[in-house]
CSV table of C-alpha atoms and ligand atoms in Angstrom, one decimal:
chain,number,residue,atom,x,y,z
A,6,MET,CA,51.7,96.6,80.4
A,7,ALA,CA,55.1,94.7,80.5
A,8,ALA,CA,55.1,91.4,82.1
A,9,GLU,CA,57.2,91.0,85.6
A,10,THR,CA,59.6,89.2,84.1
A,11,ASP,CA,60.6,91.9,81.3
A,12,ARG,CA,60.2,95.0,83.9
A,13,TRP,CA,62.9,96.0,86.3
A,14,ASP,CA,61.3,94.3,89.5
A,15,GLY,CA,61.0,90.8,88.0
A,16,ARG,CA,64.8,90.9,86.9
A,17,LEU,CA,66.0,92.4,90.2
A,18,ASP,CA,64.2,89.6,92.0
A,19,ALA,CA,65.2,86.7,89.9
A,20,ALA,CA,68.7,87.9,89.8
A,21,ARG,CA,68.7,88.0,93.8
A,22,ALA,CA,67.7,84.2,93.6
A,23,ARG,CA,70.4,83.6,91.7
A,24,LEU,CA,73.0,85.1,93.3
A,25,GLU,CA,71.7,84.0,96.5
A,26,GLU,CA,72.0,80.4,95.5
A,27,ARG,CA,75.6,80.8,94.4
A,28,GLY,CA,76.4,82.0,98.0
A,29,ILE,CA,77.2,85.6,97.0
A,30,ASP,CA,77.3,87.8,99.5
A,31,GLU,CA,75.5,91.4,99.6
A,32,ALA,CA,73.7,90.4,96.4
A,33,ASP,CA,71.4,93.1,96.9
A,34,SER,CA,73.9,95.7,96.5
A,35,ARG,CA,75.7,94.5,94.0
A,36,LEU,CA,72.6,94.2,92.1
A,37,ARG,CA,71.4,97.8,92.7
A,38,TRP,CA,74.6,99.1,91.4
A,39,LEU,CA,74.7,97.4,88.2
A,40,ALA,CA,71.1,98.4,87.9
A,41,ALA,CA,72.3,102.0,88.7
A,42,HIS,CA,75.0,101.7,86.5
A,43,LEU,CA,72.9,100.7,83.4
A,44,LEU,CA,70.3,103.2,84.3
A,45,SER,CA,72.6,106.0,84.5
A,46,CYS,CA,71.3,106.9,87.8
A,47,GLY,CA,71.8,107.0,91.9
A,48,LEU,CA,72.0,104.0,93.9
A,49,LEU,CA,69.3,105.4,95.4
A,50,ASP,CA,66.8,105.9,92.4
A,51,VAL,CA,66.9,102.1,91.1
A,52,GLY,CA,63.9,101.8,93.0
A,53,ARG,CA,61.9,104.5,91.1
A,54,HIS,CA,62.3,102.3,87.9
A,55,ARG,CA,61.3,98.9,89.4
A,56,GLU,CA,57.9,98.8,87.1
A,57,GLU,CA,59.5,99.6,84.0
A,58,PRO,CA,60.2,97.6,81.3
A,59,LEU,CA,63.7,97.0,80.1
A,60,ALA,CA,64.5,98.1,76.7
A,61,PRO,CA,66.5,94.9,74.6
A,62,ASP,CA,69.8,95.7,75.0
A,63,LEU,CA,69.6,97.1,78.6
A,64,ALA,CA,68.2,93.6,79.2
A,65,ARG,CA,71.1,91.6,77.5
A,66,ALA,CA,73.5,93.8,79.5
A,67,TRP,CA,71.6,92.7,82.7
A,68,GLU,CA,71.7,88.9,82.0
A,69,ASP,CA,75.5,89.2,80.9
A,70,GLY,CA,76.2,91.3,84.3
A,71,VAL,CA,74.3,89.3,86.5
A,72,ALA,CA,76.0,85.9,84.9
A,73,ARG,CA,79.6,87.9,86.2
A,74,LEU,CA,78.2,88.4,89.6
A,75,ALA,CA,76.9,85.0,89.5
A,76,ALA,CA,80.2,83.8,88.6
A,77,GLY,CA,81.9,86.0,91.4
A,78,GLU,CA,83.2,88.6,89.8
A,79,PRO,CA,83.7,91.8,91.7
A,80,VAL,CA,80.8,94.8,90.9
A,81,GLN,CA,83.2,97.2,90.0
A,82,TYR,CA,84.9,95.0,87.5
A,83,VAL,CA,81.3,94.0,86.0
A,84,ILE,CA,80.7,97.9,85.7
A,85,GLY,CA,84.1,98.9,84.5
A,86,GLU,CA,84.7,101.5,87.1
A,87,THR,CA,84.5,103.0,90.5
A,88,ASP,CA,84.8,106.2,92.6
A,89,PHE,CA,87.3,107.3,93.9
A,90,LEU,CA,87.8,110.7,95.9
A,91,GLY,CA,84.8,111.7,93.4
A,92,LEU,CA,86.7,110.4,90.6
A,93,ARG,CA,85.4,107.8,88.1
A,94,ILE,CA,88.6,105.4,87.9
A,95,ARG,CA,88.2,102.8,85.5
A,96,CYS,CA,88.7,99.4,86.8
A,97,ASP,CA,89.3,95.7,85.4
A,98,ARG,CA,91.2,92.2,86.0
A,99,ARG,CA,94.3,94.6,85.2
A,100,ALA,CA,94.6,95.8,88.9
A,101,LEU,CA,93.4,96.1,92.2
A,102,ILE,CA,90.0,97.7,92.9
A,103,PRO,CA,90.4,100.6,94.8
A,104,ARG,CA,89.1,100.7,98.2
A,105,PRO,CA,87.8,103.5,100.1
A,106,GLU,CA,90.4,103.3,103.2
A,107,THR,CA,93.4,104.2,100.6
A,108,GLU,CA,91.3,107.8,100.1
A,109,GLU,CA,92.9,108.9,103.6
A,110,LEU,CA,95.7,108.2,102.2
A,111,ALA,CA,95.5,109.9,99.0
A,112,LEU,CA,93.9,112.8,101.4
A,113,CYS,CA,97.4,112.7,103.7
A,114,ALA,CA,99.1,113.1,100.8
A,115,GLU,CA,97.8,116.1,99.1
A,116,ALA,CA,97.9,117.7,102.4
A,117,ASP,CA,101.7,117.2,102.5
A,118,LEU,CA,102.1,118.3,99.0
A,119,ARG,CA,99.9,121.5,99.3
A,120,ALA,CA,101.9,122.6,102.7
A,121,ARG,CA,105.4,122.8,100.5
A,122,PRO,CA,106.5,125.3,98.5
A,123,GLY,CA,107.1,125.6,94.8
A,124,ARG,CA,106.5,122.3,92.7
A,125,PRO,CA,107.0,119.6,95.2
A,126,VAL,CA,107.5,116.0,93.7
A,127,ALA,CA,105.5,113.0,95.0
A,128,VAL,CA,106.1,109.2,94.0
A,129,ASP,CA,103.1,106.8,94.0
A,130,ALA,CA,104.9,103.4,94.1
A,131,GLY,CA,102.8,100.5,93.1
A,132,THR,CA,100.1,102.7,91.4
A,133,GLY,CA,97.6,99.9,90.0
A,134,THR,CA,94.7,101.8,88.4
A,135,GLY,CA,96.8,105.1,89.2
A,136,CYS,CA,93.8,106.2,91.6
A,137,ILE,CA,96.2,107.7,94.1
A,138,ALA,CA,98.5,109.5,91.4
A,139,CYS,CA,95.4,110.7,89.6
A,140,ALA,CA,93.6,112.3,92.6
A,141,LEU,CA,97.0,113.9,93.6
A,142,ALA,CA,97.8,115.4,90.1
A,143,LEU,CA,93.7,116.6,90.1
A,144,ARG,CA,94.1,118.1,93.8
A,145,ALA,CA,97.6,118.9,94.4
A,146,PRO,CA,98.2,120.5,90.7
A,147,ARG,CA,101.3,122.5,91.7
A,148,ALA,CA,103.2,118.9,92.5
A,149,ARG,CA,104.9,116.7,89.9
A,150,ILE,CA,103.2,113.5,90.1
A,151,ILE,CA,105.4,110.0,89.3
A,152,ALA,CA,103.6,106.8,89.3
A,153,THR,CA,105.4,103.4,89.4
A,154,ASP,CA,104.3,100.0,88.7
A,155,LEU,CA,106.1,96.4,88.1
A,156,SER,CA,103.0,95.2,86.2
A,157,ALA,CA,102.5,96.6,82.3
A,158,ASP,CA,98.8,95.4,82.7
A,159,ALA,CA,98.4,97.8,85.7
A,160,LEU,CA,100.3,101.0,84.3
A,161,GLY,CA,98.1,100.5,80.9
A,162,LEU,CA,95.2,101.0,82.7
A,163,ALA,CA,96.2,104.0,85.2
A,164,ARG,CA,97.1,105.5,82.0
A,165,GLU,CA,93.8,105.3,80.3
A,166,ASN,CA,92.5,106.7,83.8
A,167,ALA,CA,94.7,109.8,83.8
A,168,GLU,CA,94.1,110.4,80.2
A,169,ALA,CA,90.5,110.3,80.6
A,170,LEU,CA,90.7,112.0,83.7
A,171,GLY,CA,93.1,114.8,82.1
A,172,ALA,CA,95.7,114.1,85.2
A,173,ARG,CA,99.3,115.2,84.8
A,174,VAL,CA,101.3,111.7,85.7
A,175,ASP,CA,104.5,110.5,84.7
A,176,PHE,CA,104.2,107.1,84.5
A,177,ILE,CA,107.4,104.2,84.8
A,178,ARG,CA,107.0,100.6,85.0
A,179,THR,CA,109.6,99.8,87.5
A,180,ASP,CA,110.4,97.7,90.6
A,181,LEU,CA,108.9,100.3,93.7
A,182,LEU,CA,111.5,103.5,93.5
A,183,ALA,CA,114.1,101.5,91.3
A,184,GLY,CA,115.8,104.1,88.8
A,185,LEU,CA,114.7,106.9,90.6
A,186,PRO,CA,117.4,109.5,91.3
A,187,ASP,CA,119.0,110.0,95.3
A,188,ALA,CA,116.9,112.3,97.3
A,189,SER,CA,114.8,113.2,94.4
A,190,ALA,CA,111.2,113.0,95.9
A,191,ASP,CA,109.5,115.3,98.7
A,192,LEU,CA,107.0,112.4,99.3
A,193,VAL,CA,106.7,108.6,98.8
A,194,VAL,CA,103.1,107.4,99.0
A,195,SER,CA,102.2,103.8,98.6
A,196,ASN,CA,99.6,100.9,98.9
A,197,PRO,CA,101.6,98.2,98.8
A,198,PRO,CA,101.0,94.7,98.5
A,199,TYR,CA,100.5,93.7,102.4
A,200,VAL,CA,98.5,90.5,102.7
A,201,SER,CA,100.7,87.3,103.7
A,202,SER,CA,101.0,84.8,100.9
A,203,GLY,CA,99.1,82.3,103.5
A,204,ASP,CA,96.1,85.2,104.3
A,205,CYS,CA,95.8,85.4,100.3
A,206,ASP,CA,94.7,82.1,99.7
A,207,ARG,CA,92.2,82.8,102.6
A,208,LEU,CA,90.9,86.6,101.1
A,209,PRO,CA,87.1,85.9,100.1
A,210,ALA,CA,86.6,84.3,96.7
A,211,HIS,CA,85.6,87.7,94.8
A,212,VAL,CA,89.0,89.1,95.8
A,213,ARG,CA,91.4,86.1,95.5
A,214,ASP,CA,90.1,84.5,92.3
A,215,HIS,CA,89.5,87.9,90.6
A,216,GLU,CA,92.1,90.5,92.1
A,217,PRO,CA,95.9,90.4,90.9
A,218,ARG,CA,98.0,88.5,93.3
A,219,LEU,CA,100.8,90.8,92.6
A,220,ALA,CA,98.5,93.3,94.2
A,221,LEU,CA,98.3,91.7,97.1
A,222,ASP,CA,100.7,89.3,98.1
A,223,GLY,CA,103.6,90.9,100.5
A,224,GLY,CA,105.3,87.7,100.8
A,225,PRO,CA,105.2,85.0,103.8
A,226,ASP,CA,105.0,87.7,106.6
A,227,GLY,CA,102.8,90.3,104.4
A,228,LEU,CA,106.1,92.7,104.8
A,229,ARG,CA,108.4,91.8,102.6
A,230,VAL,CA,107.3,94.6,99.6
A,231,ILE,CA,107.0,97.4,103.0
A,232,SER,CA,110.4,96.3,103.8
A,233,ARG,CA,112.0,97.0,100.5
A,234,LEU,CA,110.0,100.1,100.0
A,235,VAL,CA,111.4,101.7,103.4
A,236,SER,CA,114.7,101.4,101.9
A,237,GLU,CA,114.2,102.4,99.0
A,238,ALA,CA,112.4,105.4,100.2
A,239,ALA,CA,114.9,106.2,102.6
A,240,ARG,CA,117.3,106.7,99.6
A,241,VAL,CA,114.8,108.3,97.3
A,242,ILE,CA,113.3,110.8,99.8
A,243,VAL,CA,115.0,114.0,100.4
A,244,PRO,CA,116.2,115.1,104.1
A,245,SER,CA,112.7,116.2,106.1
A,246,GLY,CA,110.2,114.5,103.3
A,247,ARG,CA,107.5,111.9,104.1
A,248,LEU,CA,106.8,108.3,103.6
A,249,MET,CA,103.1,107.6,103.6
A,250,MET,CA,101.8,103.4,103.3
A,251,GLU,CA,98.6,102.1,104.0
A,252,ILE,CA,99.4,99.1,106.0
A,253,GLY,CA,97.7,96.1,107.3
A,254,ASP,CA,95.5,96.5,110.2
A,255,ASP,CA,97.8,94.1,112.5
A,256,GLN,CA,101.2,95.5,111.0
A,257,ALA,CA,101.9,98.5,113.4
A,258,GLU,CA,104.2,97.9,115.6
A,259,ALA,CA,106.1,95.5,112.3
A,260,VAL,CA,106.3,98.5,110.6
A,261,ARG,CA,107.5,100.9,113.6
A,262,GLU,CA,110.6,98.3,113.8
A,263,ILE,CA,111.1,98.7,110.2
A,264,LEU,CA,111.5,102.1,110.1
A,265,CYS,CA,113.1,102.8,112.6
A,266,PRO,CA,116.8,100.5,112.1
A,267,GLU,CA,119.4,103.3,111.8
A,268,ASN,CA,117.1,106.0,112.5
A,269,LEU,CA,116.2,106.5,109.1
A,270,PHE,CA,112.6,107.6,109.7
A,271,ASN,CA,110.5,109.1,112.5
A,272,LEU,CA,107.2,107.4,112.5
A,273,GLU,CA,105.0,110.5,113.2
A,274,ALA,CA,101.6,109.2,113.0
A,275,LEU,CA,99.5,105.7,113.0
A,276,LYS,CA,96.0,106.8,111.6
A,277,CYS,CA,93.0,104.5,112.3
A,278,ASP,CA,90.5,103.9,109.7
A,279,CYS,CA,86.7,104.5,110.6
A,280,ALA,CA,86.7,101.3,112.4
A,281,GLY,CA,89.3,102.2,114.6
A,282,ARG,CA,91.9,99.9,113.0
A,283,VAL,CA,95.3,101.3,112.1
A,284,ARG,CA,95.6,101.6,108.7
A,285,LEU,CA,97.9,104.4,107.1
A,286,ALA,CA,101.6,105.2,108.7
A,287,VAL,CA,103.3,108.2,108.4
A,288,ALA,CA,107.3,108.7,108.9
A,289,ARG,CA,109.2,111.6,108.4
A,290,ARG,CA,113.0,111.1,106.7
A,291,VAL,CA,115.5,111.9,109.2
A,292,PRO,CA,118.2,114.2,108.2
A,293,ALA,CA,121.9,112.8,108.3
A,294,TRP,CA,122.6,115.5,110.9
A,295,LEU,CA,119.9,114.5,113.3
A,296,ARG,CA,120.3,110.5,113.2
A,297,ALA,CA,120.7,109.1,116.6
A,298,PRO,CA,123.2,105.7,116.9
A,299,THR,CA,120.1,103.8,118.0
A,300,CYS,CA,116.5,103.1,117.5
A,301,PRO,CA,113.9,103.8,119.6
A,302,GLY,CA,112.4,100.9,121.1
A,303,ALA,CA,109.1,99.3,120.1
A,304,GLY,CA,105.8,100.9,122.2
A,305,ARG,CA,107.3,104.2,122.1
A,306,GLY,CA,107.0,107.4,119.7
A,307,PRO,CA,103.3,107.9,118.1
A,308,THR,CA,100.1,106.7,118.9
A,309,ALA,CA,97.4,105.6,116.9
A,310,ILE,CA,94.8,108.7,115.8
B,1,SAM,C1,97.7,97.4,96.6
B,1,SAM,S1,97.8,97.5,94.8
B,1,SAM,C2,97.7,99.2,95.5
B,1,SAM,C3,96.8,99.9,94.0
B,1,SAM,C4,96.6,101.2,94.0
B,1,SAM,N1,97.8,102.2,94.6
B,1,SAM,C5,95.6,101.4,95.3
B,1,SAM,O1,96.0,102.1,95.7
B,1,SAM,O2,94.3,100.8,94.6
B,1,SAM,C6,99.8,97.4,94.6
B,1,SAM,C7,100.4,97.4,93.8
B,1,SAM,O3,101.3,97.6,93.6
B,1,SAM,C8,102.4,97.2,92.5
B,1,SAM,N2,103.4,96.2,92.7
B,1,SAM,C9,104.1,94.8,93.6
B,1,SAM,N3,104.9,94.6,93.7
B,1,SAM,C10,105.5,95.7,93.5
B,1,SAM,C11,106.8,96.0,93.0
B,1,SAM,N4,108.1,95.3,93.3
B,1,SAM,N5,107.2,97.4,92.3
B,1,SAM,C12,106.4,98.2,91.4
B,1,SAM,N6,104.9,97.8,92.1
B,1,SAM,C13,104.8,96.8,92.4
B,1,SAM,C14,101.0,96.1,91.8
B,1,SAM,O4,101.1,95.7,90.4
B,1,SAM,C15,99.9,96.8,92.5
B,1,SAM,O5,99.2,97.6,91.4
């Protein structure tokens, strides 16, 4: 029988102690995730392998992975993938790790596209890994999906994901929606950078030190990219098309104020995540002939759902 240090249980216990010593939180779940990846099994099945020995190549991969986790790297970068709406999305330092709350944004966008006739056009602004764009291309196949990003690195990764998943997406390197024709999109969907620059410095180390700053930093008040996106989207979205954005949990009122000037958008819904925090704004482009001269005041309009 293999000595305990050559078995999964011994390796797991030693690695947990190492990570805890380095102050890494949720050490157990990170290690379980790494083990499941190396064993090609589900998270709940890792326990069944505890008494098995590790083959030498697996032992090397395990020790490499544990060293990266101990250095604070997010587990998704260490294993090189994450799940997004059931899709295996490649992940590395080139782009933000897709978050579960962003799945809700993608599902809202999918529902919007499915309800439109013909071949609707959607733009995913700031595509990162391409998770939203790929999910839409696969789940709403009638639609044409365009994805933009300022980062050439992120676009490289997004292209790899689209190719691996067989998702048809047109990628464009540009600043938000720059270069897209006026009134050319039925839907603009975006998870823009919305963390204030000050808060970026206070993010957990595994985010702050490893994920791209360009993906997180929304300027001094966190709203710089959102504001630019809204005015660009007003140009690009067809009358009665929609803009859907993920926003920070304290930004609902500010986003309402940004959407309303000149009555360009009608804020239809603010949606909450499972913790009850407002994280998603859905707005409809107001056709010119319907535009009122003034903006409805803050505190009126849709309620969070
Ligand atoms: C919060 S990440 C979202 C990534 C991905 N859509 C997701 O939900 O996981 C924001 C993305 O916007 C990109 N970005 C930041 N500023 C941009 C700009 N001015 N124009 C285009 N993309 C931008 C970043 O490179 C990053 O990939």
